[in-house]
mmCIF file of N, CA and C in Angstrom:
data_model
loop_
_atom_site.group_PDB
_atom_site.id
_atom_site.type_symbol
_atom_site.label_atom_id
_atom_site.label_comp_id
_atom_site.label_asym_id
_atom_site.label_seq_id
_atom_site.Cartn_x
_atom_site.Cartn_y
_atom_site.Cartn_z
ATOM 1 N N MET A 1 89.698 55.098 182.055
ATOM 2 C CA MET A 1 90.355 55.177 183.342
ATOM 3 C C MET A 1 91.953 54.638 182.731
ATOM 4 N N GLY A 2 92.894 55.373 182.959
ATOM 5 C CA GLY A 2 94.155 55.203 182.726
ATOM 6 C C GLY A 2 95.009 54.328 183.827
ATOM 7 N N LEU A 3 96.202 53.870 183.688
ATOM 8 C CA LEU A 3 96.712 53.386 184.491
ATOM 9 C C LEU A 3 97.477 54.645 185.644
ATOM 10 N N LEU A 4 97.637 55.532 184.911
ATOM 11 C CA LEU A 4 98.366 56.929 185.771
ATOM 12 C C LEU A 4 97.259 58.164 185.720
ATOM 13 N N THR A 5 96.151 58.151 184.861
ATOM 14 C CA THR A 5 95.567 59.283 184.717
ATOM 15 C C THR A 5 94.052 59.283 185.279
ATOM 16 N N ARG A 6 93.547 60.163 186.014
ATOM 17 C CA ARG A 6 92.096 60.567 186.698
ATOM 18 C C ARG A 6 91.364 61.012 185.554
ATOM 19 N N SER A 7 90.053 60.245 185.688
ATOM 20 C CA SER A 7 89.119 60.823 184.759
ATOM 21 C C SER A 7 88.101 61.648 185.547
ATOM 22 N N LYS A 8 87.387 62.676 185.389
ATOM 23 C CA LYS A 8 86.290 63.343 185.917
ATOM 24 C C LYS A 8 84.867 63.062 185.425
ATOM 25 N N GLU A 9 83.930 63.329 186.199
ATOM 26 C CA GLU A 9 82.616 63.475 185.806
ATOM 27 C C GLU A 9 81.710 63.970 186.755
ATOM 28 N N THR A 10 80.327 64.412 186.138
ATOM 29 C CA THR A 10 79.334 65.113 186.911
ATOM 30 C C THR A 10 78.416 64.275 187.191
ATOM 31 N N ALA A 11 77.867 64.518 188.476
ATOM 32 C CA ALA A 11 76.486 63.699 188.887
ATOM 33 C C ALA A 11 75.400 64.674 189.666
ATOM 34 N N PRO A 12 74.067 64.339 189.334
ATOM 35 C CA PRO A 12 73.351 65.287 189.882
ATOM 36 C C PRO A 12 73.134 64.497 191.501
ATOM 37 N N CYS A 13 73.075 65.233 192.406
ATOM 38 C CA CYS A 13 72.950 64.488 193.649
ATOM 39 C C CYS A 13 72.094 65.592 194.558
ATOM 40 N N THR A 14 71.691 64.782 195.622
ATOM 41 C CA THR A 14 71.037 65.434 196.960
ATOM 42 C C THR A 14 71.738 65.460 198.323
ATOM 43 N N VAL A 15 71.911 66.289 198.644
ATOM 44 C CA VAL A 15 72.946 66.673 199.942
ATOM 45 C C VAL A 15 71.721 67.080 201.037
ATOM 46 N N THR A 16 71.777 65.961 202.417
ATOM 47 C CA THR A 16 71.122 66.008 203.280
ATOM 48 C C THR A 16 72.154 66.492 204.460
ATOM 49 N N VAL A 17 71.712 67.507 205.442
ATOM 50 C CA VAL A 17 72.513 67.952 206.500
ATOM 51 C C VAL A 17 71.654 67.931 207.817
ATOM 52 N N SER A 18 71.858 67.187 208.633
ATOM 53 C CA SER A 18 71.391 66.949 209.888
ATOM 54 C C SER A 18 72.044 67.943 210.995
ATOM 55 N N HIS A 19 71.390 68.749 211.724
ATOM 56 C CA HIS A 19 71.879 69.304 212.832
ATOM 57 C C HIS A 19 70.868 69.168 214.130
ATOM 58 N N ARG A 20 71.110 68.043 214.623
ATOM 59 C CA ARG A 20 70.186 67.783 215.973
ATOM 60 C C ARG A 20 70.846 67.305 216.750
ATOM 61 N N PHE A 21 70.111 67.221 217.807
ATOM 62 C CA PHE A 21 70.685 66.777 219.337
ATOM 63 C C PHE A 21 71.129 65.200 219.016
ATOM 64 N N GLU A 22 70.385 64.690 218.265
ATOM 65 C CA GLU A 22 70.698 62.977 218.141
ATOM 66 C C GLU A 22 71.283 62.764 216.692
ATOM 67 N N GLU A 23 71.747 63.971 216.213
ATOM 68 C CA GLU A 23 72.595 63.426 214.679
ATOM 69 C C GLU A 23 72.885 64.734 214.350
ATOM 70 N N LEU A 24 74.251 64.539 214.190
ATOM 71 C CA LEU A 24 75.000 65.396 213.336
ATOM 72 C C LEU A 24 75.578 65.092 212.374
ATOM 73 N N SER A 25 75.104 65.219 210.680
ATOM 74 C CA SER A 25 75.598 64.235 209.720
ATOM 75 C C SER A 25 75.441 64.929 208.724
ATOM 76 N N ALA A 26 76.168 64.951 207.499
ATOM 77 C CA ALA A 26 75.872 64.896 206.010
ATOM 78 C C ALA A 26 75.952 63.995 205.132
ATOM 79 N N HIS A 27 74.998 63.631 204.271
ATOM 80 C CA HIS A 27 75.087 62.702 203.377
ATOM 81 C C HIS A 27 74.764 63.084 201.837
ATOM 82 N N VAL A 28 75.322 62.413 201.150
ATOM 83 C CA VAL A 28 75.043 62.906 199.594
ATOM 84 C C VAL A 28 75.035 61.595 198.751
ATOM 85 N N LYS A 29 73.966 61.809 198.120
ATOM 86 C CA LYS A 29 73.384 60.377 197.281
ATOM 87 C C LYS A 29 73.147 60.847 195.927
ATOM 88 N N PHE A 30 73.759 60.568 194.958
ATOM 89 C CA PHE A 30 73.750 60.528 193.671
ATOM 90 C C PHE A 30 72.556 60.388 193.149
ATOM 91 N N ASN A 31 72.027 60.869 192.420
ATOM 92 C CA ASN A 31 70.878 60.728 191.783
ATOM 93 C C ASN A 31 70.701 59.999 190.248
ATOM 94 N N ASN A 32 71.965 59.838 190.025
ATOM 95 C CA ASN A 32 72.075 59.257 188.470
ATOM 96 C C ASN A 32 72.606 57.605 189.072
ATOM 97 N N GLY A 33 72.591 57.211 190.225
ATOM 98 C CA GLY A 33 73.290 55.879 190.190
ATOM 99 C C GLY A 33 74.552 55.645 190.390
ATOM 100 N N ALA A 34 75.429 56.864 190.279
ATOM 101 C CA ALA A 34 76.878 56.541 190.094
ATOM 102 C C ALA A 34 77.509 56.035 191.395
ATOM 103 N N ILE A 35 78.434 55.338 191.234
ATOM 104 C CA ILE A 35 78.880 54.469 192.432
ATOM 105 C C ILE A 35 80.500 55.044 192.740
ATOM 106 N N LEU A 36 80.556 54.757 193.831
ATOM 107 C CA LEU A 36 82.028 55.171 194.137
ATOM 108 C C LEU A 36 83.034 54.344 194.394
ATOM 109 N N TYR A 37 84.500 54.126 193.926
ATOM 110 C CA TYR A 37 85.421 53.260 194.058
ATOM 111 C C TYR A 37 86.612 53.513 194.746
ATOM 112 N N PRO A 38 87.166 52.767 195.537
ATOM 113 C CA PRO A 38 88.271 53.247 196.462
ATOM 114 C C PRO A 38 89.207 54.242 195.407
ATOM 115 N N GLY A 39 89.729 55.196 196.237
ATOM 116 C CA GLY A 39 90.303 56.250 195.629
ATOM 117 C C GLY A 39 89.538 57.351 195.008
ATOM 118 N N ASP A 40 88.207 57.455 194.629
ATOM 119 C CA ASP A 40 87.575 58.509 194.292
ATOM 120 C C ASP A 40 87.521 59.559 194.919
ATOM 121 N N ILE A 41 87.632 60.767 194.623
ATOM 122 C CA ILE A 41 87.039 61.802 195.138
ATOM 123 C C ILE A 41 85.842 62.649 195.009
ATOM 124 N N VAL A 42 85.063 62.851 195.902
ATOM 125 C CA VAL A 42 83.862 63.784 195.346
ATOM 126 C C VAL A 42 83.866 64.955 196.106
ATOM 127 N N GLN A 43 83.537 65.997 195.194
ATOM 128 C CA GLN A 43 83.349 67.520 195.580
ATOM 129 C C GLN A 43 82.217 67.802 194.873
ATOM 130 N N VAL A 44 81.301 68.331 196.293
ATOM 131 C CA VAL A 44 79.894 68.981 195.931
ATOM 132 C C VAL A 44 80.127 70.690 195.269
ATOM 133 N N LEU A 45 79.306 70.644 194.346
ATOM 134 C CA LEU A 45 79.271 72.347 194.007
ATOM 135 C C LEU A 45 78.461 72.832 194.633
ATOM 136 N N GLY A 46 78.874 74.612 194.908
ATOM 137 C CA GLY A 46 77.863 75.237 195.177
ATOM 138 C C GLY A 46 78.169 75.886 196.667
ATOM 139 N N HIS A 47 77.338 76.625 197.212
ATOM 140 C CA HIS A 47 77.500 77.423 198.715
ATOM 141 C C HIS A 47 77.410 76.486 199.684
ATOM 142 N N GLU A 48 78.077 76.687 200.921
ATOM 143 C CA GLU A 48 77.949 75.836 201.879
ATOM 144 C C GLU A 48 76.255 75.750 202.318
ATOM 145 N N ILE A 49 75.963 74.573 202.943
ATOM 146 C CA ILE A 49 74.519 74.178 203.477
ATOM 147 C C ILE A 49 74.689 74.625 205.072
ATOM 148 N N MET A 50 73.962 75.418 205.540
ATOM 149 C CA MET A 50 73.810 75.533 206.852
ATOM 150 C C MET A 50 72.340 74.892 207.405
ATOM 151 N N ALA A 51 72.694 74.150 208.126
ATOM 152 C CA ALA A 51 71.243 73.509 208.744
ATOM 153 C C ALA A 51 71.050 74.282 210.421
ATOM 154 N N PRO A 52 70.076 75.071 210.403
ATOM 155 C CA PRO A 52 69.865 75.515 212.080
ATOM 156 C C PRO A 52 69.605 74.412 212.936
ATOM 157 N N TYR A 53 70.076 74.556 214.159
ATOM 158 C CA TYR A 53 69.976 73.301 215.294
ATOM 159 C C TYR A 53 68.533 73.292 215.399
ATOM 160 N N GLY A 54 68.548 71.734 215.355
ATOM 161 C CA GLY A 54 67.317 71.148 215.512
ATOM 162 C C GLY A 54 66.507 70.832 213.946
ATOM 163 N N GLU A 55 67.212 71.088 213.014
ATOM 164 C CA GLU A 55 66.561 70.811 211.755
ATOM 165 C C GLU A 55 67.509 70.191 210.733
ATOM 166 N N VAL A 56 66.722 69.454 209.549
ATOM 167 C CA VAL A 56 67.463 69.038 208.693
ATOM 168 C C VAL A 56 67.162 69.478 207.462
ATOM 169 N N VAL A 57 67.923 69.492 206.934
ATOM 170 C CA VAL A 57 68.133 70.551 205.382
ATOM 171 C C VAL A 57 68.653 69.817 204.315
ATOM 172 N N THR A 58 67.756 69.742 203.042
ATOM 173 C CA THR A 58 67.898 69.046 202.108
ATOM 174 C C THR A 58 68.235 69.579 200.746
ATOM 175 N N GLU A 59 69.121 69.494 199.979
ATOM 176 C CA GLU A 59 69.106 70.312 198.671
ATOM 177 C C GLU A 59 69.660 69.687 197.274
ATOM 178 N N ASP A 60 69.195 69.978 196.595
ATOM 179 C CA ASP A 60 69.880 69.205 195.196
ATOM 180 C C ASP A 60 70.952 70.032 194.637
ATOM 181 N N ARG A 61 72.048 69.236 194.192
ATOM 182 C CA ARG A 61 73.462 70.074 193.904
ATOM 183 C C ARG A 61 73.464 69.220 192.891
ATOM 184 N N THR A 62 74.966 69.417 192.268
ATOM 185 C CA THR A 62 75.626 68.806 191.320
ATOM 186 C C THR A 62 77.260 68.544 191.909
ATOM 187 N N ALA A 63 77.691 67.191 191.691
ATOM 188 C CA ALA A 63 78.910 66.891 192.400
ATOM 189 C C ALA A 63 79.764 66.603 191.160
ATOM 190 N N THR A 64 81.001 66.875 191.368
ATOM 191 C CA THR A 64 82.239 66.422 190.638
ATOM 192 C C THR A 64 82.858 65.246 190.994
ATOM 193 N N ILE A 65 82.952 64.075 190.552
ATOM 194 C CA ILE A 65 83.622 62.836 190.955
ATOM 195 C C ILE A 65 84.650 62.668 189.994
ATOM 196 N N SER A 66 86.026 62.660 190.784
ATOM 197 C CA SER A 66 87.267 62.612 190.234
ATOM 198 C C SER A 66 87.566 61.169 190.508
ATOM 199 N N ARG A 67 87.486 60.309 189.350
ATOM 200 C CA ARG A 67 87.710 58.767 189.142
ATOM 201 C C ARG A 67 89.354 58.468 189.544
ATOM 202 N N ALA A 68 89.720 57.577 190.258
ATOM 203 C CA ALA A 68 91.021 57.215 190.864
ATOM 204 C C ALA A 68 91.846 56.669 189.567
ATOM 205 N N SER A 69 92.946 56.530 189.231
ATOM 206 C CA SER A 69 93.810 55.968 188.337
ATOM 207 C C SER A 69 93.540 54.441 188.705
ATOM 208 N N GLN A 70 93.971 53.686 188.063
ATOM 209 C CA GLN A 70 94.059 52.253 188.286
ATOM 210 C C GLN A 70 95.293 51.891 189.352
ATOM 211 N N LEU A 71 96.320 52.674 189.117
ATOM 212 C CA LEU A 71 97.366 52.402 190.136
ATOM 213 C C LEU A 71 96.855 52.794 191.382
ATOM 214 N N GLU A 72 96.292 54.228 191.602
ATOM 215 C CA GLU A 72 95.828 54.632 192.714
ATOM 216 C C GLU A 72 94.642 53.756 193.500
ATOM 217 N N ARG A 73 93.759 53.310 192.511
ATOM 218 C CA ARG A 73 92.943 52.223 192.835
ATOM 219 C C ARG A 73 93.383 51.132 193.712
ATOM 220 N N LEU A 74 94.054 50.617 192.893
ATOM 221 C CA LEU A 74 94.953 49.380 193.531
ATOM 222 C C LEU A 74 95.716 49.458 194.809
ATOM 223 N N TRP A 75 96.325 50.879 194.869
ATOM 224 C CA TRP A 75 97.297 51.001 196.306
ATOM 225 C C TRP A 75 96.257 51.275 197.395
ATOM 226 N N THR A 76 95.184 51.816 197.288
ATOM 227 C CA THR A 76 93.980 52.395 198.092
ATOM 228 C C THR A 76 93.451 50.800 198.632
ATOM 229 N N ARG A 77 93.238 50.027 197.735
ATOM 230 C CA ARG A 77 92.613 48.435 198.081
ATOM 231 C C ARG A 77 93.699 47.938 198.807
ATOM 232 N N ALA A 78 94.963 47.994 198.444
ATOM 233 C CA ALA A 78 95.915 47.025 199.309
ATOM 234 C C ALA A 78 96.255 47.923 200.526
ATOM 235 N N THR A 79 96.587 49.068 200.478
ATOM 236 C CA THR A 79 96.587 49.735 201.985
ATOM 237 C C THR A 79 95.293 49.546 203.042
ATOM 238 N N GLY A 80 94.269 49.806 201.943
ATOM 239 C CA GLY A 80 92.932 49.791 203.108
ATOM 240 C C GLY A 80 92.757 48.480 203.753
ATOM 241 N N ASP A 81 93.346 47.550 202.968
ATOM 242 C CA ASP A 81 93.009 45.958 203.478
ATOM 243 C C ASP A 81 93.727 45.613 204.837
ATOM 244 N N PHE A 82 95.000 46.686 204.956
ATOM 245 C CA PHE A 82 95.869 46.423 206.017
ATOM 246 C C PHE A 82 95.605 47.388 207.113
ATOM 247 N N GLU A 83 94.487 48.124 206.920
ATOM 248 C CA GLU A 83 94.717 49.412 207.585
ATOM 249 C C GLU A 83 95.713 50.354 208.022
ATOM 250 N N PHE A 84 96.362 50.720 206.900
ATOM 251 C CA PHE A 84 97.749 51.468 207.000
ATOM 252 C C PHE A 84 97.153 52.975 206.929
ATOM 253 N N MET A 85 96.163 53.424 206.147
ATOM 254 C CA MET A 85 95.650 54.545 206.019
ATOM 255 C C MET A 85 94.098 54.398 206.290
ATOM 256 N N GLU A 86 93.633 55.825 206.783
ATOM 257 C CA GLU A 86 92.545 56.063 206.570
ATOM 258 C C GLU A 86 91.525 56.388 205.558
ATOM 259 N N LEU A 87 90.571 55.515 205.139
ATOM 260 C CA LEU A 87 90.279 55.681 203.775
ATOM 261 C C LEU A 87 89.182 57.023 203.615
ATOM 262 N N CYS A 88 88.562 57.397 204.705
ATOM 263 C CA CYS A 88 87.558 58.515 204.404
ATOM 264 C C CYS A 88 88.581 60.066 204.839
ATOM 265 N N GLU A 89 88.435 60.665 204.004
ATOM 266 C CA GLU A 89 88.982 62.034 204.561
ATOM 267 C C GLU A 89 87.846 63.034 204.233
ATOM 268 N N PHE A 90 87.426 63.916 205.201
ATOM 269 C CA PHE A 90 86.485 64.972 204.708
ATOM 270 C C PHE A 90 86.992 66.291 205.531
ATOM 271 N N SER A 91 86.495 67.547 204.946
ATOM 272 C CA SER A 91 86.905 68.701 205.567
ATOM 273 C C SER A 91 85.583 69.573 205.190
ATOM 274 N N PHE A 92 85.400 70.697 206.164
ATOM 275 C CA PHE A 92 84.326 71.774 205.810
ATOM 276 C C PHE A 92 85.228 72.882 205.532
ATOM 277 N N SER A 93 84.887 73.628 204.764
ATOM 278 C CA SER A 93 85.642 74.831 204.249
ATOM 279 C C SER A 93 84.285 76.210 203.975
ATOM 280 N N GLU A 94 84.753 77.415 204.138
ATOM 281 C CA GLU A 94 83.920 78.246 203.992
ATOM 282 C C GLU A 94 84.384 78.660 202.352
ATOM 283 N N GLU A 95 85.110 78.015 201.432
ATOM 284 C CA GLU A 95 85.117 78.356 200.009
ATOM 285 C C GLU A 95 84.090 78.226 199.298
ATOM 286 N N VAL A 96 83.698 78.857 198.505
ATOM 287 C CA VAL A 96 82.416 78.788 197.598
ATOM 288 C C VAL A 96 82.768 77.974 196.558
ATOM 289 N N LEU A 97 82.178 76.909 195.939
ATOM 290 C CA LEU A 97 82.811 76.325 194.718
ATOM 291 C C LEU A 97 81.659 76.835 193.733
ATOM 292 N N PRO A 98 82.240 76.909 192.459
ATOM 293 C CA PRO A 98 81.431 77.307 190.963
ATOM 294 C C PRO A 98 80.120 76.358 190.932
#
């Protein structure tokens, strides 16, 4: 990990999507014990996971983790401590990833 450069790694993961009255959620668990740090970006590969209403769907996937540079990590920690920016960004798209 460099001062200004990002590194990438892949990790096997388990994705759980819940579409129930009491819970609407999506969770990713890294099966190799990978840990995320401030500023890291995760992209789960594969087609979208659709859970029918009332069900929970679990699938094994591969994720690409883009590690923040040292400068990005320091910036995220500094601004996150003062709540200047929202640290969790998520999106749902219909784009199919390889």
